[in-house]
Structures are given as C-alpha cells and as structure tokens.
XYZ file of C-alpha atoms in Angstrom:
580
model
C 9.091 -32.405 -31.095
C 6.716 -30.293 -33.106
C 8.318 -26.981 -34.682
C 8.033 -23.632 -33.148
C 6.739 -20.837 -35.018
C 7.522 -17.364 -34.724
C 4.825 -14.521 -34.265
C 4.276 -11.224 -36.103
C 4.984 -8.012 -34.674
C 7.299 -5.584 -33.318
C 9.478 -3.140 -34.440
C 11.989 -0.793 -33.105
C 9.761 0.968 -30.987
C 7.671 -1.897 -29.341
C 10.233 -4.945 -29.548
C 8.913 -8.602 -30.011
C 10.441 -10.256 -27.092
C 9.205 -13.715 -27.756
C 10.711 -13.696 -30.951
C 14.187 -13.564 -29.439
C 13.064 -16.941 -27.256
C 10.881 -18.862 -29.561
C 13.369 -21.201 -30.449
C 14.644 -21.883 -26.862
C 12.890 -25.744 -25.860
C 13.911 -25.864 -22.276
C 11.081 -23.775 -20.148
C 13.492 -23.007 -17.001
C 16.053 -21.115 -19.696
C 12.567 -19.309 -21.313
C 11.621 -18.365 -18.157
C 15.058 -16.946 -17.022
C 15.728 -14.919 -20.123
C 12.033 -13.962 -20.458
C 11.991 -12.495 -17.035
C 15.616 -10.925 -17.664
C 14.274 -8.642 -20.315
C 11.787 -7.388 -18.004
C 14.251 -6.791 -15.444
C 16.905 -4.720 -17.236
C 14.390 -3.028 -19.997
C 15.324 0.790 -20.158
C 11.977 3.218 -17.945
C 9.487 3.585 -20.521
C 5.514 4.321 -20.914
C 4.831 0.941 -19.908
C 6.247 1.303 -16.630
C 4.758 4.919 -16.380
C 1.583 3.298 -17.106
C 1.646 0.643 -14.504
C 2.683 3.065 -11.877
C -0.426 5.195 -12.693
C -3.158 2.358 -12.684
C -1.795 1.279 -9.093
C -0.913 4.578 -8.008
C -4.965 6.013 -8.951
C -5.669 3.074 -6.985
C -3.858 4.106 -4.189
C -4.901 7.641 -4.439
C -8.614 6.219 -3.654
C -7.465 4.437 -1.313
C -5.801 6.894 1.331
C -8.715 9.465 0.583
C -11.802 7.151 1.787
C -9.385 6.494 4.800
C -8.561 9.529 5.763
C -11.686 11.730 4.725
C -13.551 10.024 7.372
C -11.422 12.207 10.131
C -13.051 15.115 8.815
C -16.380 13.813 7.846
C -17.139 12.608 11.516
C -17.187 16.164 12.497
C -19.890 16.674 9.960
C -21.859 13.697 10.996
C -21.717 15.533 14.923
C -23.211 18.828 12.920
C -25.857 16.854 10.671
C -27.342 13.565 13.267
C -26.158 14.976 17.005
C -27.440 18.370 16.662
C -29.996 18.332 19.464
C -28.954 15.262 21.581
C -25.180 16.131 21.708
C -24.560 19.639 20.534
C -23.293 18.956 17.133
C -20.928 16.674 18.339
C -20.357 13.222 17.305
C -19.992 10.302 20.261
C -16.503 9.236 20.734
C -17.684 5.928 21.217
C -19.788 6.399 17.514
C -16.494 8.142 16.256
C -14.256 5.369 17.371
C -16.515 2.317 16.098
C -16.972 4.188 12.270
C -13.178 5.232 11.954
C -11.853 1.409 13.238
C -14.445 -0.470 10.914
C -12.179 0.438 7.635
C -9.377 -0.893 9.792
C -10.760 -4.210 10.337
C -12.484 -4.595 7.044
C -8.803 -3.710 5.539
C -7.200 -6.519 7.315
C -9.929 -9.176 6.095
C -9.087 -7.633 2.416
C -5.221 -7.738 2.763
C -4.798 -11.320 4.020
C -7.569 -12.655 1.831
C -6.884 -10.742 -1.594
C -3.447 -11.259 -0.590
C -3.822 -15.183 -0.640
C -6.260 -15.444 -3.478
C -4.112 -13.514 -5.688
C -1.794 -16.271 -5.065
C -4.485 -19.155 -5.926
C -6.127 -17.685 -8.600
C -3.447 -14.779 -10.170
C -2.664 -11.129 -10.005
C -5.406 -10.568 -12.702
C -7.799 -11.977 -12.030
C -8.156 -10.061 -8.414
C -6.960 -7.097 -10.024
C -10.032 -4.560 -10.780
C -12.294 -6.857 -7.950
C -11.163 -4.555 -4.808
C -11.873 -1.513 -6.870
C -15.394 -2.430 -7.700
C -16.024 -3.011 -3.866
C -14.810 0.405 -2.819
C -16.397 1.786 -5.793
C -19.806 0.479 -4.451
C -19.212 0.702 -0.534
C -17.946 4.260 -1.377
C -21.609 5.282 -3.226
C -23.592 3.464 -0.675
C -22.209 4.884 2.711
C -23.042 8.536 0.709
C -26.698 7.243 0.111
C -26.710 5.963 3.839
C -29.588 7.589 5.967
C -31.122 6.755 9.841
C -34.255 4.994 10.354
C -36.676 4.078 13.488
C -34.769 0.444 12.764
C -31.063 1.195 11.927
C -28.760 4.161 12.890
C -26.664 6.156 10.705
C -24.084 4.643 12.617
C -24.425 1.137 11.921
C -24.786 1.407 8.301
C -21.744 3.825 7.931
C -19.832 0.947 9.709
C -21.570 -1.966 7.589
C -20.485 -0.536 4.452
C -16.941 0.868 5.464
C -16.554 -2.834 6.815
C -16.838 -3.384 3.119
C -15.001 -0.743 1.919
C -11.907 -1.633 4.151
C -12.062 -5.022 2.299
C -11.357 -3.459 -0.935
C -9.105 -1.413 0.627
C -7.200 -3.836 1.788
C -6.825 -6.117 -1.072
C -4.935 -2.830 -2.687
C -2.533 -3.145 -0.843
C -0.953 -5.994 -2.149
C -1.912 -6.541 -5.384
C -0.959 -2.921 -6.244
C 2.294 -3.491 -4.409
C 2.978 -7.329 -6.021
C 2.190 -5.863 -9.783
C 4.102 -3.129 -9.539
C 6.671 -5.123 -8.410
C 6.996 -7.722 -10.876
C 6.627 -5.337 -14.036
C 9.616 -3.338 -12.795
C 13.101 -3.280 -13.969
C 15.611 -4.277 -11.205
C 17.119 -0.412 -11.244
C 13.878 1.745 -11.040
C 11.890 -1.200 -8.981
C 12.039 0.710 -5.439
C 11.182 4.161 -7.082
C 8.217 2.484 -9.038
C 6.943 0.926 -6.038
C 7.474 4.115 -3.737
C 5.290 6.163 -6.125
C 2.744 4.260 -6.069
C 2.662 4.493 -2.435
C 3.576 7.915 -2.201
C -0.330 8.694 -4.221
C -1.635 8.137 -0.229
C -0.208 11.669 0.878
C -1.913 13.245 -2.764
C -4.883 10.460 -1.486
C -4.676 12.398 1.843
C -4.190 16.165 0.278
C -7.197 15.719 -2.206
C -9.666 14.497 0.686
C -8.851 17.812 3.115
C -9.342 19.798 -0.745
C -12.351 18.427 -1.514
C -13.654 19.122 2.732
C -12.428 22.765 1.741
C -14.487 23.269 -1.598
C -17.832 22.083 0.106
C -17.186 24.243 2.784
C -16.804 27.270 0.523
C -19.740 26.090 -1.501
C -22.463 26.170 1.390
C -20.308 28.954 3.137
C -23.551 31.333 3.230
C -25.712 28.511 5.030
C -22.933 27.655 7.357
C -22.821 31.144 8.429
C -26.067 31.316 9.998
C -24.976 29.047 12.743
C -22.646 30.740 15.130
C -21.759 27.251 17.384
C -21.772 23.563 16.660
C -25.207 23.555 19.012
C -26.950 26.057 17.093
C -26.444 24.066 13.214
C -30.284 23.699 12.663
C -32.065 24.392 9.343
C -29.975 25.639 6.815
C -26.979 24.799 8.277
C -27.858 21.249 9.131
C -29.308 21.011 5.807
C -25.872 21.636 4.145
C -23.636 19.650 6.635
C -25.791 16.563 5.493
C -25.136 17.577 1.902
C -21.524 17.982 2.882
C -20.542 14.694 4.274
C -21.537 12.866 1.185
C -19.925 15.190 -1.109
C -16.692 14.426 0.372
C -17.092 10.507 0.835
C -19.157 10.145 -2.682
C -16.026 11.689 -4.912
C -14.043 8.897 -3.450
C -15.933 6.582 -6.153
C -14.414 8.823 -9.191
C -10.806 8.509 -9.103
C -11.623 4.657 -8.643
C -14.152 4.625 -11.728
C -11.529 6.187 -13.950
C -8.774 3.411 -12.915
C -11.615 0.666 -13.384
C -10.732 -0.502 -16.856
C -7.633 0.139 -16.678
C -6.848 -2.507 -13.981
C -9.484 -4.862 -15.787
C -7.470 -4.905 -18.891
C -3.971 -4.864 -17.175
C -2.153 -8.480 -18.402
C -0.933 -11.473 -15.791
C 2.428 -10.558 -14.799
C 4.624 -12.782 -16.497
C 6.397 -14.025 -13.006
C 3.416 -15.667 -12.075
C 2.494 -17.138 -15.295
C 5.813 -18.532 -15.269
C 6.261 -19.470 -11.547
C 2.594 -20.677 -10.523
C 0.144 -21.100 -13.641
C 3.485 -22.580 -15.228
C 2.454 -21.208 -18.763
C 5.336 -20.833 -20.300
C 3.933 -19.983 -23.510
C 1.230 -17.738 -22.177
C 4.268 -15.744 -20.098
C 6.442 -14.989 -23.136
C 2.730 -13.674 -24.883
C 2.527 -11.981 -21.560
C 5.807 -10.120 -21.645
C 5.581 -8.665 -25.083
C 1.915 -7.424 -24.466
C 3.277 -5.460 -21.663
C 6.213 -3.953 -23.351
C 3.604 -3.024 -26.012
C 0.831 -1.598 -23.741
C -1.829 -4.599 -25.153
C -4.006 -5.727 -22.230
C -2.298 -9.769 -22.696
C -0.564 -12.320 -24.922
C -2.688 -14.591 -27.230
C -0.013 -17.552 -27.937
C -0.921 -20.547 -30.025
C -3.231 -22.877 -28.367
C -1.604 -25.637 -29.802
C 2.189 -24.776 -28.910
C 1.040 -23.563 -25.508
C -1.057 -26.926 -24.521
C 2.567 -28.870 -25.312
C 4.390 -26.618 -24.084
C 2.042 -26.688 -20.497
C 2.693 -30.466 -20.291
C 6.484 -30.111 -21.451
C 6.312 -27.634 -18.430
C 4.710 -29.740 -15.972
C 7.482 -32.034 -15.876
C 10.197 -29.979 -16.891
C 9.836 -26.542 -14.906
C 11.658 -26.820 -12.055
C 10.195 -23.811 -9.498
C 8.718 -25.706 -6.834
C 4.913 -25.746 -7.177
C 2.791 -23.992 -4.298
C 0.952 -25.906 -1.644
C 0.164 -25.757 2.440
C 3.240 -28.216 2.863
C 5.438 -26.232 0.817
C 4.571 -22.597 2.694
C 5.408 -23.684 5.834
C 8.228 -25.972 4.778
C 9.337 -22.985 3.236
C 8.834 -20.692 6.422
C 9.346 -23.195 8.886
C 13.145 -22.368 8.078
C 14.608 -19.226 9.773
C 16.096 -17.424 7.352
C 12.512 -17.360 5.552
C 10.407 -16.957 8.704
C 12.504 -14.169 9.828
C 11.855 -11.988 6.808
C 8.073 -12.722 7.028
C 8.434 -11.781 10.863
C 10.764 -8.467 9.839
C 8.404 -7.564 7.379
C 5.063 -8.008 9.515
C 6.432 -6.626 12.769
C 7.989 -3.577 11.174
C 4.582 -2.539 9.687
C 2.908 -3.478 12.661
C 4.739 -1.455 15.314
C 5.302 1.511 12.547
C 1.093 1.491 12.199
C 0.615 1.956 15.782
C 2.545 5.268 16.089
C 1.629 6.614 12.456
C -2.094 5.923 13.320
C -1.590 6.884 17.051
C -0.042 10.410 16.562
C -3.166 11.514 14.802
C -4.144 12.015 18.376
C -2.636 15.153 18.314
C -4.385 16.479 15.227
C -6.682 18.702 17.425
C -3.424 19.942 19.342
C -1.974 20.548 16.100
C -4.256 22.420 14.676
C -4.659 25.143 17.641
C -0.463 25.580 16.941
C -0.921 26.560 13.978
C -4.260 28.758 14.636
C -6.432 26.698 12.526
C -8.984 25.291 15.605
C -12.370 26.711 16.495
C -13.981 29.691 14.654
C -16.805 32.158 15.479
C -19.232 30.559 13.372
C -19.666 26.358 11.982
C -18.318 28.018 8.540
C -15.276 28.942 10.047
C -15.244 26.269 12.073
C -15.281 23.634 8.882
C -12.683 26.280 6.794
C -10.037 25.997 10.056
C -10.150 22.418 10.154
C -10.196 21.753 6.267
C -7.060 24.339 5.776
C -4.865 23.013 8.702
C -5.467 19.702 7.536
C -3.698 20.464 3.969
C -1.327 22.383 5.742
C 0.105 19.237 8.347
C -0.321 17.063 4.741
C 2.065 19.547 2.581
C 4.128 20.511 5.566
C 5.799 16.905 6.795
C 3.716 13.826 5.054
C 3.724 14.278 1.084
C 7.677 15.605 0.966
C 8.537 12.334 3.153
C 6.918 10.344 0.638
C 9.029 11.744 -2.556
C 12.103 11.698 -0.975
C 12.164 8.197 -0.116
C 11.014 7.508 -3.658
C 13.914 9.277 -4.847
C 16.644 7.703 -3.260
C 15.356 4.272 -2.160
C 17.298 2.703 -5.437
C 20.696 4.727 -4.631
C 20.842 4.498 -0.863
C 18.850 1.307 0.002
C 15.548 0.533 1.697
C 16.934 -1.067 4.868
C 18.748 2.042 5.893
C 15.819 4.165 5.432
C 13.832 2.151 7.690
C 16.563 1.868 10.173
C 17.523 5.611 10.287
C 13.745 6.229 10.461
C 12.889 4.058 13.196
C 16.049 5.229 14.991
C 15.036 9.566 14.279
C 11.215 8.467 15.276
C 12.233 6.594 18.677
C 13.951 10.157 19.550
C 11.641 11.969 18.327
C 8.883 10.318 20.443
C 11.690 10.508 23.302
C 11.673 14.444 23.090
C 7.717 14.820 23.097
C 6.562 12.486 25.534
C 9.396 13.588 28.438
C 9.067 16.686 27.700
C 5.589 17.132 26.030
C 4.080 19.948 29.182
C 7.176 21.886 28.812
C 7.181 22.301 24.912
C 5.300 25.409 23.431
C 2.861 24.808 20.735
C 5.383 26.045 18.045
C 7.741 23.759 19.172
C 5.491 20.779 19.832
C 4.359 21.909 15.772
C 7.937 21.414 14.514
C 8.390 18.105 16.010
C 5.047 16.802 14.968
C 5.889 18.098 11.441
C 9.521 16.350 11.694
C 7.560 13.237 13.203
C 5.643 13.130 9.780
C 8.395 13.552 7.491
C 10.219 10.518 8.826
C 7.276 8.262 8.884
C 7.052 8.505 5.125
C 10.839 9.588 4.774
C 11.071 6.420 6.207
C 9.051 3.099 7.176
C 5.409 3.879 6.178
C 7.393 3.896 2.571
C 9.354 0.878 2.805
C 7.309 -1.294 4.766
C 4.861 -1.382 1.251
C 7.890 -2.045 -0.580
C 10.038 -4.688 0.740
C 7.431 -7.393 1.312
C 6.309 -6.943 -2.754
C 10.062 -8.088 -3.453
C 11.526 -10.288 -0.319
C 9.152 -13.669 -0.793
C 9.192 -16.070 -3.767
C 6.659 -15.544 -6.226
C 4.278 -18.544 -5.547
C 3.735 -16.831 -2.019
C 4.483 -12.920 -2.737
C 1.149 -11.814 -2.489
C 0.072 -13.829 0.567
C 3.128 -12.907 2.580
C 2.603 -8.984 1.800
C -1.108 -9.446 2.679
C 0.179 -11.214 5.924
C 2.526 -8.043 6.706
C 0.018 -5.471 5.548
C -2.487 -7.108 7.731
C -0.011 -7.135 10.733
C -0.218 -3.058 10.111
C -3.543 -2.524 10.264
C -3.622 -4.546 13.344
C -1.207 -1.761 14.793
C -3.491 0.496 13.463
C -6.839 -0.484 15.301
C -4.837 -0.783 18.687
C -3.786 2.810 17.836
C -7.398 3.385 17.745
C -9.143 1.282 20.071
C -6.811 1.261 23.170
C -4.466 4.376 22.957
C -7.679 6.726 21.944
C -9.311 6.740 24.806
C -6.364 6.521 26.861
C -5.695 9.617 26.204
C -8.491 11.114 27.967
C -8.089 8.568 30.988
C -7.882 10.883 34.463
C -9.631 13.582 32.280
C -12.292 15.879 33.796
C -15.389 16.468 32.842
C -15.609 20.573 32.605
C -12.011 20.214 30.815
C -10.619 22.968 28.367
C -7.563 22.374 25.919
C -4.743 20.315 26.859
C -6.245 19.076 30.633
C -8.709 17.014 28.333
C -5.881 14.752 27.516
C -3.844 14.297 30.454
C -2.261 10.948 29.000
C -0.989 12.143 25.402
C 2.385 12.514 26.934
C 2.611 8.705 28.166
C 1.216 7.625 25.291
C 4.153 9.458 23.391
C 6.412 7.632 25.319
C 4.555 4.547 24.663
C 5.125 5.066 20.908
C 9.034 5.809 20.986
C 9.031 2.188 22.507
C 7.249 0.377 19.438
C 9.717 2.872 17.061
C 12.732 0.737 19.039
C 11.061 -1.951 18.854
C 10.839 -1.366 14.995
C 14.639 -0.911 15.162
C 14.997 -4.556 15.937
C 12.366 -5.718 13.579
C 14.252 -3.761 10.574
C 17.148 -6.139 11.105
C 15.615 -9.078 10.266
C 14.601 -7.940 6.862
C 16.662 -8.070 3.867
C 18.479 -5.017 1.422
C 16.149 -5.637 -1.904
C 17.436 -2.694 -3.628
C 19.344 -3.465 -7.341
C 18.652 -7.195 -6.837
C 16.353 -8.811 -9.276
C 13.230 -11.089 -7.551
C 14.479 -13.947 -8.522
C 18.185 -13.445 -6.315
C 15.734 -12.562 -4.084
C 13.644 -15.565 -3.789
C 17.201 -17.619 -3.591
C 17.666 -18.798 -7.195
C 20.432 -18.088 -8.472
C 23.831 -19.825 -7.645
C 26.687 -17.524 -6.306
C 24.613 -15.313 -4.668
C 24.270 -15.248 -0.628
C 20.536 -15.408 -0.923
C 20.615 -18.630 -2.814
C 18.650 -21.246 -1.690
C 18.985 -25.436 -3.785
C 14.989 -25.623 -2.700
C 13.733 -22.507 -4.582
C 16.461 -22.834 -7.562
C 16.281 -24.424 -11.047
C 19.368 -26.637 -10.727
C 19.529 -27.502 -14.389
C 20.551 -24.490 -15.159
C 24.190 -23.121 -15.338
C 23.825 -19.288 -13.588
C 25.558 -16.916 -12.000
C 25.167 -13.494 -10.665
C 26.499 -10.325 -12.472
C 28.201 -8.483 -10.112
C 28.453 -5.510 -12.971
C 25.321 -5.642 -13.730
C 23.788 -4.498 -10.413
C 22.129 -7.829 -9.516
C 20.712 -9.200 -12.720
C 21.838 -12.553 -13.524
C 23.380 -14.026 -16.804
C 22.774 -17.284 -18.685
C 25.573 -19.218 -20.311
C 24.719 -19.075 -24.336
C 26.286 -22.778 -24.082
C 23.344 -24.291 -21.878
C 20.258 -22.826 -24.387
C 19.079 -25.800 -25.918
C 17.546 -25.122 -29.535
C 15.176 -27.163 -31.344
C-alpha cells in the first residue's frame, strides 16, 4: 500500500484536521472521525460565515415573495388607471402572486433532487443567478399590443419561483451539514429567520419610494384620479421595489460560488474520501475547497469503492429505503406538516386589509397617503408578531427541542383559529388585531421555523436534499390552495356595492377551515422525529446503540457506540483505527 503523506498547514488558530487522519487506511473510520470534528468543533467564523451566505440568500428570497403584495397595488395605480380605477383585477392579482408559488415548487423538488445527483456545490450559486435575472427582468417588463404586463410578470416570476425554490433546500441541507451537533438547530433557524428581515426590508424599501415621489403622489386625491405625474411615478415605483431584490442576491453571488462541497456528501455520495478530509479543513479555514493529492485520492477512490460501506444512492434504494414505515413516516411528517402549516400561514394574509384598518393604517385622502398607510402597517404586522417568532425559536430550538415547538404551535394555532372563526363578527378590530398578531408569533414561534429545519437533518445524506425539496414542495402546494381556492372564497355571497367587512362574508369559515389543517398538523408533528443534540449520522440510523439505528444505513465494520455524555455525538474505539 503506497505511503501517505501529510500536508502543510495549520496552526493554532486554523487547525489541520486531515493531519490528525492521514494515517488512518480504513475510509469508514476517516469518514467517522472526519465528520466528528465537524460535529463537536467549538461556534466560530466559519459557522458565522455559512449562516450569512444562506441567510443573504434567504433574505432575497422572502423579499421578492412578499414585495409582490404591495407591488400589485401599484400595478392597479400604473396599468388599470382608466379601465378599472387604479385597481388591479383579482383574477390578474391572483394569477401574478400564485406564479412564484408554482415556479417555487418546480425549484424545490428539482434543485432538491439534483443537489443529490450532482452535489451541494455545484447547485449552490445556480438558483441565485436565476432570481438574480428573473428579478431584473420582471422590473424591465412593459405591455405591448401582443403581450400584457400581466403575462410577462407571471413568465418571469414563474422563473423566479424556480430559484426560489431551489433555496430552500440547498440553503437548509448546507447549513445543516457544516453545523456542529449543539448549535445545528440555532444555525439553521437563523438562516430561516432572514425571511421576516426578507419581509421587513421589502415593506422599507415600498416606504422610501413612497416618500421619494411623495410630491407627485400628492396630486392624485383617489386611486381613479392617478394620471400624469402620479401614474408616472407609480410605474417608477413598482420596479424600484422588485429591482433591489437583485442586490442582496448579487452581493451573496460569489460567496455561494466559492462555498466548498460539504464534506458529508463527499464522503457519503461522491465517496471521496480524500477530497472530504481536503474538504473539512478548507472549511474550518474559510478556503473555498480542499486540493488533496491526485495520486493518493485516485487510490484512495477505488480503495473506497469497495471498502466504504454507506449504501450507494439509486431509484431501488430510495424507495427500498422509504418503502419501510419508520422512513416513510418521517418523509410523510415532514411534508404534511409544511403542507397544512402553508395553507394557514399563506391563507391568513387574507386579513391583511382587515388588519390594516385595526390599526388605522388603510385608505388615505390622497394615493400618497394611500401608499404611506399601507407601506407603514405592513412593517408594523412584520415587527409586531412575525420577526420576534422567528428569534425565539432560534434561541431555544437546541435547549427545548424542535418537536415540541411544532406541537405546542400547532396546538396554540388550532385555538387560535378556534377563537376567530366562531367568534370572528363579535370580535372588535383591536381584539381581532391581538389575535392576528398572536397568530403570527406562533407561526414562526413555531412550525414555519421548524418545518425548514427538521427535514435538513431527519433523512440520510444520499437523499437529504431530495426529501427536503419533497417537503418544501408539499408547502408551497398548501400555499397555492391558500391562494387559489380560499381567496376567492372569501368573497363568495359578497355583494357588489359592498363596504368593509360585508365584502368578505366567508373570512370567518375560512378561519375555521384553517384551525382544522393546524389539528391536522398536530397529528402530522407526531410522526416526525426530535433532531435536536443528535448528530446526522444517529440520525440517518448509523450508529449501534442508538434507537434510530438502522443495519441497512450503518457501516457494520465498525465498532461504535453512542455517547450518552456527549449530547449525541458518537465515539470510535482507538483499538479498531487501522494504521498504515
């Protein structure tokens, strides 16, 4: 067997980690110790770092989604001026604001899966360049006798939603395998918890264009009368606010293009041993990837091949490997949880315009005021319920669990939703404000937050990514039935000369509705597994002693056993490292 050399490098702030391993011959005991220094490596820049370049991501994200809820009122202003009194077409409305939907679940099931076939990296940076471009392009995006404004808006937030959606889990499945085992659920949350700053920067950014064309805004007192000036700005407007989406995204850019493998799938699917341990010591060191010795690594790749004893990935394997209850459950847990949890969280947005008279930031006496009211009470619902939620589950996730958060927020929703839709005619608007604020606070207090994080640590690594795009995708599902069935429902029996709350005569059914798919999320949660403290690996069923453990998924060469002290990390006996 040829000799192994050591590499150059490291010192005591940026430790060489494949130093420590070089001389270890069998690749299942690299692997396991590689990985365990990864897993119980003190919070440092690195992790800081990786939080950030998902998190921007993220950011980008949640403002192109939500920015469109106050850019359609613009659109009314600019393109509906004459023909509909400055108001947009629900029908219009509908089709623009469900297109990201369904372009999202196209980008979470397919990034999710190539990400899989191809590697974290390689995918990584490809979704951002998409929204990038679909971001600049719906901004440029103007009628003609052949298209409407419409149906390019659409076209490109089709494409837009595709990026989006591959986000989701390759943000979700990096962060997840760079984190230590302690801090995994707090890394994970934060990155998730950048869609409430995503949502707070998009109702900012409404605010400053509003103040910037405040004196042509002005000299329309109504929505009917925006003409010259006025319209003018409002088409200025619109793509101000959907154009700065493309700069947080720019900034991440290189960042994500430069971000190395993560070592669990170089291990797992590329079976690279060599390339891994490279891998694991760029990260520590904040280098964009490992170079290892051709030569060693091409040996050590065939020593691997026969040697390595993860099972390989392939169609037979995923559904031999789901085809087995206590797999397919978790994949069910995980995609029915998001699922019913996306059709409330979307579906309560159907109060927004409720909401906003509450607090006494609807109408105005001129399309300035009009555009300040609904820019202001937008920030104000964000800060008040969504971006507090967020933060709190991020800080306790590790101590208390993420199963128990979802259960106890599924289980405060369902009465929540109890309390508005049997009593929603008999609440006052203060009232029906608190409960929509509470509402908000346990959505992200809750599943919105843990729904991203459990399926980027429940699933073995060979089919991480494809099983979080597979739950992701179930979501956004939920979402567009949010959108397409129980939007207009809420108008159903509604008259046409209708003021106020008589234009919605169903929103308190629907409501009630909602606390239904909150129990059903109850039932959902309990098919999902407690992730917190565990390393992926215990997870995944690999290690002996553990109740996760599974003989298919495991190395059974190896002598290993859980550390119960060590909160889930597991241990290799010093007498089973074979040296060369």
């Amino acid at each position: 067997m040829a000799a192994v050399r050591k590499t150059s490098g490291g010192n005591a702030a940026f430790h060489n980690f494949h130093n420590d391993f070089v001389h270890i011959v069998d690749p299942n005991e690299r692997r396991r110790l590689a990985l365990s220094e990864i897993d119980k490596a003190p919070f440092g820049w690195y992790h800081v770092r990786a939080v950030v370049v998902a998190g921007v991501g993220f950011f980008t994200d949640a403002y192109d989604i939500f920015a469109i809820n106050l850019v359609t009122q613009m659109l009314g202003l600019a393109f509906w001026q004459k023909s509909n009194k400055g108001k947009i077409p629900n029908n219009s409305d509908t089709g623009i604001k469900v297109a990201t939907s369904g372009g999202t679940v196209i980008g979470q099931v397919g990034f999710g899966w190539l990400a899989d076939i191809v590697g974290r990296k390689r995918m990584y940076g490809l979704e951002l360049i998409i929204i990038i471009f679909a971001t600049l392009a719906q901004s440029l995006a103007s009628p003609s006798a052949a298209i409407s404004v419409v149906g390019l808006i659409i076209f490109w937030r089709v494409i837009m939603g595709i990026g989006i959606g591959g986000d989701y889990p390759l943000s979700a499945i990096i962060t997840s395998e760079f984190a230590t085992t302690k801090w995994r659920g707090a890394m994970m949350g934060s990155v998730f918890a950048m869609q409430g700053i995503g949502q707070f920067a998009a109702a900012m950014m409404a605010l400053i264009a509003t103040a910037g064309f405040k004196e042509s805004l002005k000299t329309a007192p109504t929505a009917a009368k925006c003409d010259g000036a006025c319209n003018l700005a409002v088409d200025k407007m619109w793509r101000i606010v959907i154009g700065f989406g493309a700069v947080p995204g720019c900034i991440a850019l290189y960042f994500r293009l430069t971000i190395p493998e993560t070592p669990r799938y170089t291990f797992d699917v590329a079976r690279d041993v060599e390339k891994a341990g490279e891998d694991v010591n760029a990260y520590m060191t904040g280098k964009a990837e490992g170079h290892p010795d051709e030569i060693r690594r091409v040996q050590a790749l065939n020593d691997a091949a026969q040697r390595l004893e993860i099972p390989k990935a392939s169609w037979a394997d995923f559904f031999r490997h789901y085809s087995q209850w206590k797999n397919g459950k978790t994949l069910l847990g995980t995609a029915g949880s998001w699922f019913f949890l996306d059709v409330a969280f979307y579906g309560l947005g159907l109060n927004n315009s409720i909401i906003l008279q509450a607090i006494g930031y609807a109408g105005g006496k001129s399309v300035y005021e009009i555009l300040y009211n609904t820019a202001v009470g937008n920030l104000i619902i964000v800060c008040a319920g969504a971006i507090p939620g967020y933060w709190v589950t991020v800080a306790l996730c590790d101590t208390w669990g993420r199963k128990p958060i979802q259960l106890m927020g599924f289980t405060i929703l369902t009465i929540l939703f109890i309390v508005i839709g049997f009593a929603y005619h008999k609440l006052s608007p203060h009232a029906l404000l608190a409960l929509y604020v509470l509402c908000q606070f346990f959505f992200n207090f809750g599943p919105n937050a843990t729904t991203f994080i459990v399926p980027g640590e429940c699933f073995p690594t060979r089919y991480r990514s494809t099983s979080h795009g597979i739950s992701a995708g179930s979501g956004k599902i939920g979402a567009i039935v949010a959108q397409v069935v129980f939007g207009p429902l809420k108008v159903r029996g509604a008259k046409k000369d209708c003021v106020a709350a008589a234009c919605n005569p169903w929103i308190n059914h629907i409501m009630q509705i909602f606390a239904l798919f909150m129990f059903c999320g109850i039932l959902t949660t309990l098919l999902i597994p407690e992730t917190a403290r565990k390393t992926l690996e215990q997870l995944a069923g690999e290690v002996p002693g553990t109740p996760e453990y599974d003989p298919a998924n495991a190395s059974h060469g190896l002598v290993v056993k859980a550390d119960s002290d060590n909160e889930g990390e597991t241990k290799v006996s010093d007498d089973n490292i074979k040296t060369g």
